[in-house]
XYZ file of C-alpha atoms in Angstrom:
380
model
C 0.002 0.019 -0.002
C 1.162 3.509 -0.732
C 2.868 5.155 2.236
C 0.952 8.383 1.925
C -2.277 6.511 2.079
C -1.070 4.622 5.275
C -0.141 7.952 6.968
C -3.430 9.403 5.874
C -5.342 6.496 7.221
C -3.458 6.739 10.528
C -4.432 10.450 10.844
C -7.921 9.512 10.040
C -8.069 6.990 12.910
C -6.855 9.731 15.172
C -9.643 12.059 13.983
C -12.172 9.081 14.443
C -10.805 8.966 18.091
C -11.556 12.710 18.641
C -15.268 11.905 17.569
C -15.934 10.080 20.784
C -17.605 12.143 23.224
C -15.758 11.085 26.334
C -12.452 11.761 24.496
C -13.516 15.335 23.491
C -14.771 16.308 26.985
C -11.512 15.031 28.535
C -9.404 16.908 26.160
C -11.536 19.921 26.884
C -11.300 19.844 30.668
C -7.834 18.992 30.435
C -6.988 22.146 28.437
C -8.817 24.394 30.779
C -7.342 22.759 33.762
C -3.896 23.513 32.386
C -5.148 27.290 31.805
C -6.265 27.475 35.307
C -2.942 26.177 36.569
C -1.156 28.722 34.534
C -3.166 31.707 35.582
C -3.080 30.658 39.203
C 0.775 30.596 38.952
C 0.731 34.051 37.565
C -1.319 35.405 40.252
C 0.860 33.564 42.974
C 4.031 34.985 41.482
C 2.539 38.523 41.538
C 1.476 38.152 45.198
C 4.977 36.965 46.026
C 6.451 40.077 44.618
C 4.089 42.200 46.629
C 4.828 40.176 49.656
C 1.370 38.945 50.010
C 0.856 35.448 51.318
C -2.152 33.589 49.584
C -2.424 29.885 49.415
C -1.808 28.467 45.970
C -4.827 26.179 46.300
C -7.179 29.173 46.921
C -5.787 31.002 43.836
C -6.121 27.802 41.736
C -9.781 27.515 42.878
C -10.474 31.170 42.046
C -8.859 30.942 38.675
C -10.300 27.527 38.127
C -13.743 28.911 38.518
C -13.839 30.932 35.246
C -12.066 28.037 33.439
C -14.709 25.504 34.645
C -17.465 27.771 33.383
C -15.653 27.921 29.909
C -15.054 24.198 29.857
C -18.902 23.647 30.420
C -19.462 26.230 27.654
C -16.914 25.052 25.194
C -18.851 22.056 23.831
C -21.930 24.523 23.190
C -19.479 27.031 21.420
C -18.032 24.228 19.282
C -21.570 23.029 18.284
C -22.376 26.608 17.294
C -19.191 26.814 15.090
C -20.139 23.690 13.312
C -23.928 24.389 13.061
C -23.366 28.024 11.792
C -20.051 27.678 9.741
C -18.579 30.856 8.396
C -18.302 30.073 4.733
C -18.008 32.145 1.541
C -21.652 31.569 0.642
C -22.921 32.089 4.063
C -20.852 34.492 6.088
C -23.164 37.370 5.614
C -25.797 35.411 7.767
C -23.567 33.476 10.080
C -21.177 36.074 11.061
C -23.875 38.442 12.576
C -25.367 35.436 14.103
C -22.126 34.620 16.057
C -21.883 38.183 17.283
C -25.236 38.116 18.714
C -25.059 34.562 20.226
C -21.684 35.165 21.341
C -22.539 38.498 23.131
C -25.407 36.867 24.921
C -23.615 33.698 25.908
C -20.412 35.548 27.232
C -22.578 38.049 29.033
C -24.337 35.341 30.771
C -21.110 33.416 31.537
C -19.510 36.536 33.086
C -22.613 37.111 35.232
C -22.509 33.549 36.558
C -18.705 33.867 37.297
C -19.031 37.049 39.052
C -21.803 35.814 41.373
C -20.083 32.508 42.079
C -16.712 34.439 42.641
C -18.404 36.744 45.207
C -20.019 33.666 46.983
C -16.654 32.024 47.172
C -15.276 35.129 48.873
C -18.258 35.482 51.178
C -19.211 38.689 49.770
C -22.519 37.780 47.934
C -24.511 40.476 49.911
C -22.525 43.189 47.901
C -23.611 41.922 44.569
C -25.916 44.411 42.759
C -27.146 45.102 39.397
C -24.729 48.063 39.056
C -21.637 45.945 40.183
C -22.773 43.105 38.027
C -23.014 45.317 34.844
C -19.610 47.023 35.694
C -18.117 43.378 35.990
C -19.746 42.418 32.519
C -18.473 45.611 30.879
C -14.979 45.332 32.064
C -14.618 41.732 31.063
C -16.500 41.548 28.009
C -13.942 42.043 25.506
C -11.652 39.384 27.047
C -14.153 36.889 27.260
C -15.567 37.625 23.595
C -11.967 37.116 22.466
C -11.964 33.642 24.064
C -15.320 32.836 22.278
C -13.860 33.780 18.770
C -10.707 31.986 19.365
C -12.775 28.731 20.183
C -14.733 29.358 17.071
C -11.782 30.053 14.857
C -9.981 26.927 16.243
C -13.083 24.914 15.485
C -13.205 26.183 11.920
C -9.537 25.532 11.285
C -9.904 21.828 12.563
C -13.005 21.309 10.450
C -11.224 22.808 7.246
C -8.143 20.656 7.861
C -10.220 17.571 8.585
C -12.167 18.073 5.205
C -8.786 18.662 3.533
C -7.292 15.427 4.904
C -10.476 13.416 3.897
C -10.237 14.820 0.496
C -6.533 13.846 0.346
C -7.360 10.314 1.530
C -10.074 9.863 -1.008
C -7.858 11.173 -3.848
C -5.114 8.941 -2.759
C -7.245 5.869 -2.763
C -8.648 6.941 -6.072
C -5.194 7.106 -7.445
C -4.440 3.717 -6.145
C -7.448 2.146 -7.494
C -6.689 3.642 -10.829
C -3.170 2.422 -10.935
C -4.417 -1.158 -9.764
C -7.072 -1.015 -12.445
C -4.522 -0.153 -15.185
C -2.031 -2.809 -13.927
C -4.904 -5.395 -14.093
C -5.594 -4.252 -17.642
C -2.057 -4.500 -18.730
C -1.775 -8.124 -17.161
C -4.985 -9.174 -18.681
C -3.971 -7.943 -22.114
C -0.772 -9.926 -21.809
C -2.400 -13.297 -20.927
C -4.487 -13.638 -24.339
C -1.337 -12.216 -26.128
C 0.555 -15.291 -24.920
C -2.432 -17.575 -25.341
C -2.946 -16.549 -29.067
C 0.666 -17.220 -29.892
C 0.792 -20.515 -28.149
C -2.427 -21.730 -29.835
C -0.935 -20.578 -33.217
C 2.239 -22.686 -32.646
C -0.170 -25.728 -31.658
C -1.963 -25.239 -34.934
C 1.281 -25.248 -36.954
C 2.304 -28.522 -35.161
C -0.972 -30.468 -35.882
C 0.183 -30.887 -39.543
C 3.774 -31.839 -38.668
C 3.886 -33.696 -35.254
C 0.700 -34.705 -33.536
C 2.395 -36.035 -30.454
C 4.382 -32.692 -29.915
C 1.044 -30.723 -30.408
C -0.638 -32.921 -27.714
C 2.332 -32.515 -25.435
C 2.135 -28.856 -25.918
C -1.545 -28.746 -25.261
C -0.838 -30.558 -21.725
C 2.066 -28.135 -20.982
C -0.337 -25.197 -21.807
C -2.816 -26.589 -19.488
C -0.302 -26.791 -16.659
C 0.696 -23.354 -17.377
C -2.836 -21.859 -17.275
C -3.448 -23.690 -14.236
C -0.391 -21.929 -12.409
C -1.562 -18.597 -13.920
C -5.150 -18.943 -12.689
C -3.817 -19.716 -9.120
C -2.413 -16.356 -8.844
C -4.791 -14.486 -11.344
C -5.716 -11.934 -8.791
C -2.185 -11.071 -7.667
C -0.113 -8.331 -9.103
C 3.152 -9.677 -7.603
C 4.230 -13.139 -6.832
C 7.399 -14.663 -5.587
C 10.294 -15.089 -7.805
C 10.099 -19.030 -7.344
C 6.449 -18.926 -8.398
C 7.459 -16.645 -11.493
C 10.245 -19.076 -12.316
C 7.647 -21.953 -12.272
C 5.576 -19.975 -14.692
C 8.580 -19.433 -16.848
C 9.529 -23.122 -16.892
C 6.054 -23.860 -17.925
C 6.438 -21.579 -20.917
C 9.871 -22.730 -21.816
C 8.583 -26.394 -21.916
C 6.048 -25.260 -24.518
C 8.598 -23.440 -26.608
C 11.069 -26.304 -26.273
C 8.475 -28.564 -27.800
C 7.993 -26.086 -30.490
C 11.440 -25.448 -31.517
C 13.028 -28.693 -30.278
C 16.707 -28.793 -31.126
C 16.666 -25.272 -32.332
C 16.305 -23.968 -28.734
C 18.748 -24.114 -25.782
C 17.713 -22.647 -22.359
C 19.371 -22.159 -19.045
C 17.671 -20.800 -15.852
C 19.997 -19.987 -12.959
C 18.422 -18.293 -9.739
C 20.341 -17.424 -6.582
C 18.422 -19.106 -3.794
C 18.638 -16.103 -1.661
C 16.283 -14.147 -3.878
C 13.646 -16.891 -4.426
C 11.302 -15.262 -1.806
C 11.515 -11.764 -3.464
C 8.365 -10.342 -4.925
C 8.138 -9.634 -8.606
C 5.332 -8.544 -10.995
C 3.261 -11.599 -12.015
C 4.088 -12.893 -15.559
C 6.996 -10.310 -15.890
C 9.577 -12.662 -17.347
C 7.570 -14.449 -20.022
C 7.461 -11.486 -22.311
C 11.098 -10.804 -22.039
C 12.199 -14.273 -22.733
C 9.379 -14.437 -25.584
C 11.232 -11.299 -27.106
C 14.660 -12.843 -26.717
C 13.470 -16.027 -28.275
C 11.973 -14.321 -31.237
C 15.292 -12.720 -32.300
C 17.469 -15.596 -31.204
C 15.567 -18.385 -33.240
C 14.913 -16.015 -36.247
C 18.637 -15.351 -36.834
C 20.192 -18.680 -35.725
C 19.974 -22.432 -36.331
C 20.499 -22.811 -32.457
C 18.879 -20.206 -30.401
C 20.088 -19.873 -26.736
C 18.316 -18.269 -24.008
C 19.762 -17.536 -20.419
C 17.901 -16.194 -17.436
C 19.874 -15.221 -14.363
C 18.442 -13.750 -11.104
C 20.980 -12.390 -8.546
C 20.878 -9.909 -5.572
C 22.530 -6.541 -6.368
C 22.859 -3.760 -3.608
C 19.387 -4.107 -2.102
C 17.817 -4.815 -5.604
C 16.891 -7.829 -7.492
C 18.758 -8.073 -10.851
C 17.111 -10.278 -13.541
C 18.982 -10.749 -16.776
C 17.668 -12.309 -20.007
C 20.420 -13.023 -22.599
C 20.099 -14.312 -26.200
C 22.468 -14.957 -29.046
C 20.259 -12.945 -31.556
C 21.343 -10.002 -33.752
C 21.749 -7.539 -30.659
C 20.668 -4.183 -29.839
C 20.216 -2.531 -33.126
C 17.104 -4.794 -34.159
C 15.734 -4.806 -30.639
C 16.032 -1.059 -30.501
C 14.173 -0.540 -33.559
C 11.433 -2.871 -32.404
C 10.944 -1.237 -29.114
C 11.017 2.403 -30.319
C 8.805 1.791 -33.245
C 5.429 3.644 -33.216
C 3.382 0.533 -32.376
C 5.570 -1.608 -30.080
C 4.843 -5.232 -29.232
C 2.318 -5.932 -26.469
C 4.675 -7.744 -24.481
C 7.511 -5.242 -24.141
C 5.245 -2.404 -24.019
C 3.249 -3.840 -21.112
C 6.400 -4.903 -19.298
C 7.678 -1.128 -19.428
C 4.330 0.157 -18.382
C 3.857 -2.255 -15.457
C 7.416 -1.618 -13.990
C 6.722 2.105 -14.163
C 3.297 1.691 -12.455
C 4.688 -0.577 -9.781
C 8.093 1.050 -9.051
C 8.284 4.361 -10.686
C 11.914 5.599 -10.794
C 13.012 2.768 -8.360
C 13.474 0.376 -11.141
C 15.708 -0.119 -14.121
C 15.190 -1.835 -17.577
C 18.093 -1.693 -19.962
C 18.974 -3.399 -23.338
C 22.778 -3.927 -23.989
C 24.670 -5.992 -26.576
C 26.668 -8.994 -25.411
C 30.366 -8.882 -26.069
C 30.444 -12.241 -28.147
C 27.017 -11.480 -29.909
C 23.421 -11.252 -28.833
C 21.616 -9.007 -26.400
C 21.151 -8.878 -22.604
C 18.023 -7.403 -21.061
C 18.699 -6.262 -17.391
C 15.933 -5.511 -15.172
C 16.294 -4.296 -11.592
C 13.661 -3.940 -9.015
C 13.362 -3.212 -5.264
C 14.275 -6.444 -3.352
C 11.004 -6.691 -1.313
C 9.545 -9.902 0.579
C 6.465 -10.685 2.452
C 8.646 -10.533 5.594
C 9.577 -6.897 4.964
C 5.860 -5.849 4.920
C 5.815 -4.873 1.229
C 3.817 -6.371 -1.455
């Protein structure tokens, strides 16, 4: 799975955790408790400077009184922010609404705070309409600022949440698109190979019936192996070699003494993940040029580890790079090579290598390098 999708899904799970009421309330009360502790510490330090001895617990309770009122009101403010979001097409209605509701809510909270504060000090008898109005007037700006800070934080979180959900959907769509394209490329390759094999069987029916029957049996075995992993974009190299050997069995029946093959695989890379049916088109291409230009075509397939990568080389004794380059670069390249290039680009991007080089003593070597990934590494 794409790393970006994993990160987005982890963030999405964190956001889902915040959707739980108990978690949200715990977070709100925790934040306001920290605020009360901070305010109480400020007042305590100020009193120490003035050489006034006031118990810290008393100061914490006095400061915590206002913070507790805000902790109780914060869920309602957050609900207001979600219910009346200030957006491009609605700000003319929701902005004045927040001013009115905020003014009424904050004024009521200041009144409650003032009354409880005076009760805590034992001075409730001195509470009057005028003193209450003065207290509301003096504190209204600071409390309104807190209200708008909560509203803005809610809007910022909601917009960020919407943005991350959009990113997650976009990443999932990109992955689904890439998987669909890879599946289409693989499905295009399978009938390509099947048609070529059936054409060879048809040609053998007039020459060697026993060989044609043997080829049909090998084709059945090959198709069985293919169907067992039809839903996988990647298989282990060991499974891919089994597919390749099934294909080579068919081609050896077809060409008999005209074809010699060698497959050598380092045991340490047998569990490496490779694209399903990635070797067959490379070997088919090598065989086409080796057999066409020689009475005895030779194909070699080598798989070795190389600096954290898996290196696979397909060698032939054909005409070399000039003919193959013209074949690959023509306006309508063959299905096999075109799909091989496309699948490697889709699966690995720049983290792969596919090169064609001449062999010193004649022929061509195709070198493919892909990341060395296994099931145990958590990659597929």
